[in-house]
Amino acid sequence: PSIFSQMQSRPPSIAAQAADALTAAPVVEGSVEDLPRICWAGKHYVLDSHVLGPCSRGRRSWVMGHGWFLAGITARGALIPGREVWCCRHCDQQRKHVTYDASSTSSASTHLAKEHRIRKH
């Protein structure tokens, strides 16, 4: 392919990268460096579910059905404490980079209601 076509090519969507990460073999006793990465807008993430502790119940919010919870990592693969985000699936389909702080789901819930008219049933 020409350099021009490479410059215009879009990076894979978060949905495509998350699907690839979910189908990858889980890392049982590896490090975050070994997990499949999700790259978007110059930032690196891994699926939040891949880095939860063994005693964690995991996330259970209704907004999970409308996006992904991601944990921020450095380019070298180290977790960045406090950089957990939620990415909107509906915005990703429109190629919009929309992330919200995942420390609570109120921002994600408000976004879904205002932007997509989706509310918790």
Coordinates of N, CA, C and O in Angstrom, one line a residue:
P1 N 0.8 -1.2 0.0 CA 0.0 0.0 0.0 C 0.9 1.3 0.0 O 2.0 1.3 0.5
S2 N 0.3 2.3 -0.6 CA 1.1 3.5 -0.7 C 1.1 4.2 0.7 O 0.3 4.0 1.6
I3 N 2.0 5.1 0.8 CA 2.2 5.9 2.1 C 0.9 6.7 2.3 O 0.5 6.9 3.4
F4 N 0.3 7.2 1.2 CA -0.9 8.1 1.3 C -2.0 7.2 1.9 O -2.8 7.7 2.8
S5 N -2.2 6.0 1.4 CA -3.3 5.2 1.9 C -3.1 4.8 3.3 O -4.1 4.7 4.1
Q6 N -1.9 4.6 3.7 CA -1.6 4.3 5.1 C -1.9 5.5 6.0 O -2.3 5.3 7.2
M7 N -1.6 6.7 5.6 CA -1.9 7.9 6.4 C -3.4 8.1 6.6 O -3.8 8.5 7.6
Q8 N -4.2 7.7 5.6 CA -5.6 7.9 5.7 C -6.3 6.7 6.4 O -7.5 6.9 6.7
S9 N -5.7 5.6 6.6 CA -6.3 4.5 7.2 C -6.7 4.8 8.6 O -5.9 5.4 9.3
R10 N -7.8 4.4 9.0 CA -8.3 4.6 10.4 C -7.8 3.5 11.3 O -7.7 2.4 10.9
P11 N -7.5 3.9 12.6 CA -7.1 2.8 13.5 C -8.4 2.0 13.8 O -9.5 2.4 13.6
P12 N -8.1 0.7 14.2 CA -9.3 -0.1 14.5 C -10.2 0.5 15.6 O -9.7 1.2 16.5
S13 N -11.4 0.3 15.5 CA -12.3 0.8 16.5 C -12.1 0.1 17.9 O -11.4 -0.9 18.0
I14 N -12.6 0.8 18.9 CA -12.5 0.2 20.2 C -13.2 -1.2 20.2 O -12.7 -2.2 20.8
A15 N -14.3 -1.3 19.6 CA -15.1 -2.5 19.5 C -14.3 -3.6 18.9 O -14.2 -4.7 19.4
A16 N -13.6 -3.4 17.8 CA -12.8 -4.4 17.2 C -11.6 -4.8 18.1 O -11.3 -6.0 18.2
Q17 N -11.0 -3.8 18.7 CA -9.9 -4.1 19.6 C -10.3 -4.9 20.8 O -9.6 -5.8 21.3
A18 N -11.5 -4.5 21.4 CA -12.0 -5.2 22.6 C -12.4 -6.7 22.2 O -12.2 -7.6 23.0
A19 N -13.0 -6.9 21.0 CA -13.3 -8.2 20.6 C -12.1 -9.1 20.5 O -12.1 -10.2 20.9
D20 N -11.0 -8.5 19.9 CA -9.8 -9.3 19.8 C -9.2 -9.6 21.2 O -8.7 -10.7 21.4
A21 N -9.3 -8.6 22.1 CA -8.8 -8.8 23.4 C -9.6 -9.9 24.2 O -9.0 -10.7 24.9
L22 N -10.9 -10.0 23.9 CA -11.7 -11.0 24.6 C -11.5 -12.4 24.1 O -11.6 -13.4 24.8
T23 N -11.1 -12.5 22.8 CA -10.8 -13.8 22.2 C -9.4 -14.3 22.5 O -9.1 -15.5 22.2
A24 N -8.5 -13.4 22.9 CA -7.2 -13.8 23.2 C -7.1 -14.7 24.4 O -8.0 -14.6 25.3
A25 N -6.2 -15.6 24.5 CA -6.1 -16.5 25.6 C -5.8 -15.6 26.8 O -4.9 -14.8 26.8
P26 N -6.4 -15.9 27.9 CA -6.2 -15.1 29.1 C -4.8 -15.4 29.7 O -4.3 -16.5 29.6
V27 N -4.2 -14.3 30.3 CA -2.9 -14.5 30.9 C -3.1 -14.9 32.3 O -3.7 -14.1 33.1
V28 N -2.7 -16.1 32.7 CA -3.0 -16.6 34.1 C -2.0 -15.9 35.1 O -2.4 -15.4 36.1
E29 N -0.8 -16.1 34.8 CA 0.2 -15.5 35.8 C 1.2 -14.6 35.1 O 2.4 -14.6 35.4
G30 N 0.7 -13.8 34.2 CA 1.6 -12.9 33.5 C 1.5 -11.5 34.1 O 0.9 -11.3 35.1
S31 N 2.0 -10.5 33.3 CA 1.9 -9.2 33.8 C 1.0 -8.4 32.8 O 0.5 -8.9 31.8
V32 N 0.7 -7.2 33.1 CA -0.1 -6.3 32.3 C 0.5 -6.2 30.9 O -0.2 -6.1 29.9
E33 N 1.8 -6.2 30.9 CA 2.5 -6.1 29.6 C 2.1 -7.2 28.6 O 2.2 -7.0 27.4
D34 N 1.7 -8.4 29.1 CA 1.3 -9.5 28.3 C -0.1 -9.4 27.8 O -0.5 -10.3 27.0
L35 N -0.9 -8.5 28.3 CA -2.3 -8.4 27.9 C -2.5 -7.7 26.6 O -1.7 -6.8 26.2
P36 N -3.6 -8.1 25.8 CA -3.8 -7.4 24.6 C -4.2 -5.9 24.9 O -4.9 -5.6 25.8
R37 N -3.6 -5.0 24.1 CA -3.8 -3.6 24.3 C -4.9 -3.0 23.4 O -5.1 -3.5 22.3
I38 N -5.5 -2.0 23.9 CA -6.5 -1.2 23.2 C -5.9 0.2 23.0 O -5.6 0.8 24.1
C39 N -5.6 0.6 21.8 CA -5.0 1.9 21.6 C -6.0 2.8 20.9 O -6.7 2.4 20.0
W40 N -6.2 4.0 21.5 CA -7.1 5.0 20.9 C -6.7 6.4 21.3 O -6.3 6.7 22.4
A41 N -6.6 7.2 20.3 CA -6.3 8.7 20.5 C -5.0 8.8 21.2 O -4.8 9.7 22.1
G42 N -4.0 8.0 20.9 CA -2.7 8.1 21.5 C -2.5 7.6 22.9 O -1.5 7.7 23.5
K43 N -3.6 6.9 23.4 CA -3.5 6.4 24.8 C -3.6 4.9 24.7 O -4.2 4.3 23.8
H44 N -3.1 4.2 25.7 CA -3.1 2.7 25.8 C -3.9 2.3 26.9 O -3.9 2.8 28.0
Y45 N -4.7 1.2 26.7 CA -5.6 0.6 27.7 C -5.5 -0.9 27.6 O -5.1 -1.5 26.6
V46 N -6.0 -1.5 28.7 CA -6.4 -2.9 28.6 C -7.8 -3.1 29.2 O -8.3 -2.1 29.8
L47 N -8.5 -4.2 28.9 CA -9.8 -4.3 29.4 C -9.7 -4.4 30.9 O -8.9 -5.1 31.5
D48 N -10.6 -3.7 31.6 CA -10.6 -3.6 33.0 C -10.8 -5.0 33.6 O -10.2 -5.3 34.6
S49 N -11.6 -5.8 33.0 CA -11.9 -7.1 33.5 C -10.7 -8.0 33.5 O -10.6 -9.0 34.2
H50 N -9.7 -7.7 32.7 CA -8.4 -8.5 32.6 C -7.5 -8.2 33.8 O -6.6 -8.9 34.1
V51 N -7.7 -7.0 34.5 CA -6.8 -6.7 35.5 C -7.4 -6.6 36.9 O -6.8 -6.2 37.9
L52 N -8.7 -7.0 37.0 CA -9.4 -7.1 38.3 C -8.7 -8.2 39.1 O -8.4 -9.3 38.6
G53 N -8.7 -8.0 40.4 CA -8.1 -9.0 41.3 C -8.9 -10.3 41.4 O -10.1 -10.3 41.0
P54 N -8.4 -11.4 41.9 CA -9.1 -12.6 41.9 C -10.3 -12.6 42.9 O -11.2 -13.4 42.7
C55 N -10.3 -11.7 43.8 CA -11.4 -11.6 44.8 C -12.5 -10.6 44.3 O -13.5 -10.5 45.0
S56 N -12.2 -10.0 43.2 CA -13.2 -8.9 42.8 C -14.4 -9.6 42.2 O -14.4 -10.6 41.5
R57 N -15.5 -8.9 42.4 CA -16.8 -9.3 41.8 C -17.0 -8.8 40.4 O -17.9 -9.2 39.7
G58 N -16.1 -7.9 40.1 CA -16.2 -7.3 38.7 C -17.3 -6.2 38.7 O -18.0 -5.9 39.7
R59 N -17.3 -5.5 37.6 CA -18.3 -4.4 37.4 C -19.7 -5.0 37.1 O -19.7 -5.9 36.3
R60 N -20.7 -4.4 37.6 CA -22.0 -4.9 37.4 C -23.0 -3.9 36.9 O -24.2 -4.1 36.9
S61 N -22.6 -2.7 36.5 CA -23.5 -1.7 36.1 C -24.2 -1.9 34.7 O -23.6 -2.6 33.9
W62 N -25.3 -1.4 34.6 CA -26.1 -1.5 33.4 C -25.4 -0.8 32.2 O -25.6 -1.2 31.0
V63 N -24.5 0.1 32.4 CA -23.8 0.8 31.3 C -22.8 -0.1 30.6 O -22.4 0.2 29.5
M64 N -22.5 -1.3 31.2 CA -21.6 -2.2 30.6 C -22.1 -2.7 29.2 O -21.4 -3.0 28.3
G65 N -23.4 -2.8 29.1 CA -24.0 -3.2 27.9 C -23.9 -2.1 26.8 O -24.3 -2.4 25.6
H66 N -23.5 -1.0 27.1 CA -23.4 0.1 26.1 C -21.9 0.6 26.0 O -21.7 1.7 25.4
G67 N -21.0 -0.1 26.5 CA -19.6 0.3 26.3 C -18.6 -0.6 27.0 O -19.0 -1.7 27.4
W68 N -17.4 -0.2 27.2 CA -16.3 -1.0 27.8 C -15.7 -0.2 28.9 O -15.5 1.0 28.8
F69 N -15.3 -0.9 30.0 CA -14.5 -0.3 31.0 C -13.1 -0.7 30.7 O -12.8 -1.9 30.5
L70 N -12.2 0.3 30.7 CA -10.8 0.1 30.3 C -9.9 0.7 31.4 O -10.3 1.6 32.1
A71 N -8.8 0.1 31.6 CA -7.8 0.5 32.5 C -6.6 1.1 31.7 O -6.1 0.5 30.8
G72 N -6.2 2.3 32.1 CA -5.1 3.0 31.4 C -3.8 2.4 31.7 O -3.5 2.0 32.9
I73 N -2.9 2.3 30.7 CA -1.6 1.8 30.9 C -0.6 2.7 30.2 O -0.9 3.5 29.3
T74 N 0.7 2.7 30.7 CA 1.7 3.4 30.0 C 2.1 2.7 28.7 O 1.7 1.6 28.5
A75 N 2.9 3.4 27.9 CA 3.3 2.8 26.6 C 4.2 1.5 26.9 O 4.2 0.6 26.1
R76 N 4.8 1.4 28.1 CA 5.6 0.3 28.4 C 4.7 -0.8 29.1 O 5.2 -1.9 29.4
G77 N 3.5 -0.6 29.4 CA 2.6 -1.6 29.9 C 2.3 -1.6 31.3 O 1.7 -2.5 31.9
A78 N 2.7 -0.5 32.0 CA 2.4 -0.4 33.5 C 1.0 0.2 33.7 O 0.7 1.2 33.0
L79 N 0.3 -0.4 34.6 CA -1.0 0.2 35.0 C -0.9 1.6 35.5 O 0.1 1.9 36.2
I80 N -1.8 2.5 35.2 CA -1.8 3.9 35.7 C -2.9 3.9 36.7 O -4.1 3.9 36.3
P81 N -2.6 4.0 38.0 CA -3.7 4.0 39.0 C -4.6 5.2 38.8 O -4.2 6.3 38.5
G82 N -5.9 5.0 38.9 CA -6.9 6.1 38.7 C -7.2 6.4 37.3 O -8.0 7.3 37.1
R83 N -6.7 5.7 36.3 CA -7.1 6.0 34.9 C -8.0 4.9 34.4 O -7.7 4.4 33.3
E84 N -9.0 4.6 35.1 CA -10.0 3.7 34.5 C -11.1 4.5 33.9 O -11.5 5.5 34.4
V85 N -11.4 4.2 32.7 CA -12.4 4.9 31.9 C -13.5 4.0 31.3 O -13.3 2.8 31.3
W86 N -14.6 4.6 31.0 CA -15.7 3.9 30.3 C -15.8 4.5 28.9 O -15.8 5.7 28.8
C87 N -15.8 3.7 27.9 CA -15.9 4.1 26.5 C -17.3 3.8 25.9 O -17.7 2.6 26.0
C88 N -17.9 4.7 25.3 CA -19.3 4.5 24.8 C -19.2 3.7 23.4 O -18.6 4.1 22.5
R89 N -20.0 2.6 23.4 CA -20.0 1.8 22.2 C -20.7 2.5 21.1 O -20.3 2.4 19.9
H90 N -21.8 3.3 21.4 CA -22.5 4.0 20.3 C -21.7 5.1 19.7 O -21.7 5.2 18.5
C91 N -20.9 5.8 20.5 CA -20.0 6.8 19.9 C -18.9 6.1 19.1 O -18.5 6.7 18.1
D92 N -18.4 5.0 19.6 CA -17.3 4.3 18.9 C -17.8 3.9 17.5 O -17.0 4.0 16.6
Q93 N -19.1 3.5 17.4 CA -19.6 3.1 16.1 C -19.6 4.3 15.1 O -19.5 4.2 13.9
Q94 N -19.7 5.5 15.7 CA -19.6 6.8 14.9 C -18.2 7.3 14.8 O -18.0 8.4 14.3
R95 N -17.2 6.6 15.3 CA -15.8 6.9 15.3 C -15.5 8.2 16.1 O -14.6 9.0 15.9
K96 N -16.3 8.4 17.2 CA -16.1 9.4 18.1 C -15.3 8.9 19.3 O -15.7 7.8 19.9
H97 N -14.3 9.6 19.8 CA -13.5 9.1 20.9 C -14.1 9.8 22.2 O -13.9 10.9 22.5
V98 N -14.9 9.0 22.9 CA -15.6 9.5 24.1 C -15.3 8.6 25.2 O -15.6 7.4 25.2
T99 N -14.7 9.1 26.2 CA -14.4 8.3 27.4 C -14.8 9.1 28.7 O -14.8 10.4 28.6
Y100 N -15.2 8.4 29.7 CA -15.6 9.0 30.9 C -14.9 8.3 32.1 O -14.7 7.1 32.0
D101 N -14.7 9.1 33.1 CA -14.1 8.5 34.4 C -15.0 7.4 34.9 O -16.2 7.5 35.0
A102 N -14.3 6.3 35.1 CA -15.1 5.1 35.5 C -15.2 4.9 37.1 O -15.6 3.9 37.5
S103 N -14.8 5.9 37.8 CA -14.8 5.8 39.3 C -16.3 5.7 39.7 O -16.6 5.1 40.8
S104 N -17.2 6.2 38.9 CA -18.6 6.0 39.1 C -19.3 6.0 37.8 O -18.6 6.4 36.8
T105 N -20.5 5.5 37.7 CA -21.1 5.4 36.4 C -22.1 6.5 36.1 O -22.8 6.5 35.1
S106 N -22.1 7.5 36.9 CA -23.1 8.6 36.7 C -22.8 9.4 35.4 O -23.7 9.8 34.7
S107 N -21.5 9.6 35.1 CA -21.2 10.3 33.9 C -21.6 9.5 32.7 O -22.1 10.1 31.7
A108 N -21.3 8.2 32.7 CA -21.7 7.4 31.6 C -23.2 7.3 31.4 O -23.7 7.4 30.3
S109 N -23.9 7.2 32.5 CA -25.4 7.2 32.5 C -25.9 8.5 32.0 O -26.9 8.4 31.1
T110 N -25.4 9.6 32.4 CA -25.9 10.9 31.9 C -25.6 11.0 30.4 O -26.4 11.5 29.6
H111 N -24.4 10.6 30.0 CA -24.0 10.6 28.5 C -25.0 9.8 27.7 O -25.5 10.3 26.7
L112 N -25.3 8.6 28.2 CA -26.3 7.7 27.4 C -27.6 8.3 27.3 O -28.3 8.3 26.3
A113 N -28.1 9.0 28.4 CA -29.4 9.6 28.4 C -29.5 10.8 27.5 O -30.4 11.0 26.7
K114 N -28.4 11.7 27.6 CA -28.5 12.9 26.8 C -28.1 12.7 25.3 O -28.8 13.3 24.4
E115 N -27.1 11.9 25.0 CA -26.6 11.7 23.7 C -27.4 10.7 22.9 O -27.5 10.8 21.6
H116 N -27.9 9.6 23.6 CA -28.4 8.5 22.8 C -29.8 8.1 23.3 O -30.4 7.2 22.8
R117 N -30.4 8.9 24.2 CA -31.7 8.7 24.8 C -31.9 7.3 25.3 O -32.9 6.6 25.1
I118 N -30.9 6.8 26.0 CA -30.9 5.5 26.6 C -30.9 5.6 28.1 O -30.0 6.3 28.6
R119 N -31.8 5.0 28.7 CA -31.9 5.1 30.2 C -32.0 3.7 30.8 O -32.4 2.8 30.1
K120 N -31.6 3.6 32.0 CA -31.7 2.3 32.7 C -33.2 1.9 32.8 O -34.1 2.7 33.1
H121 N -33.5 0.7 32.5 CA -34.9 0.2 32.6 C -35.3 -0.2 34.0 O -34.6 -0.7 34.7

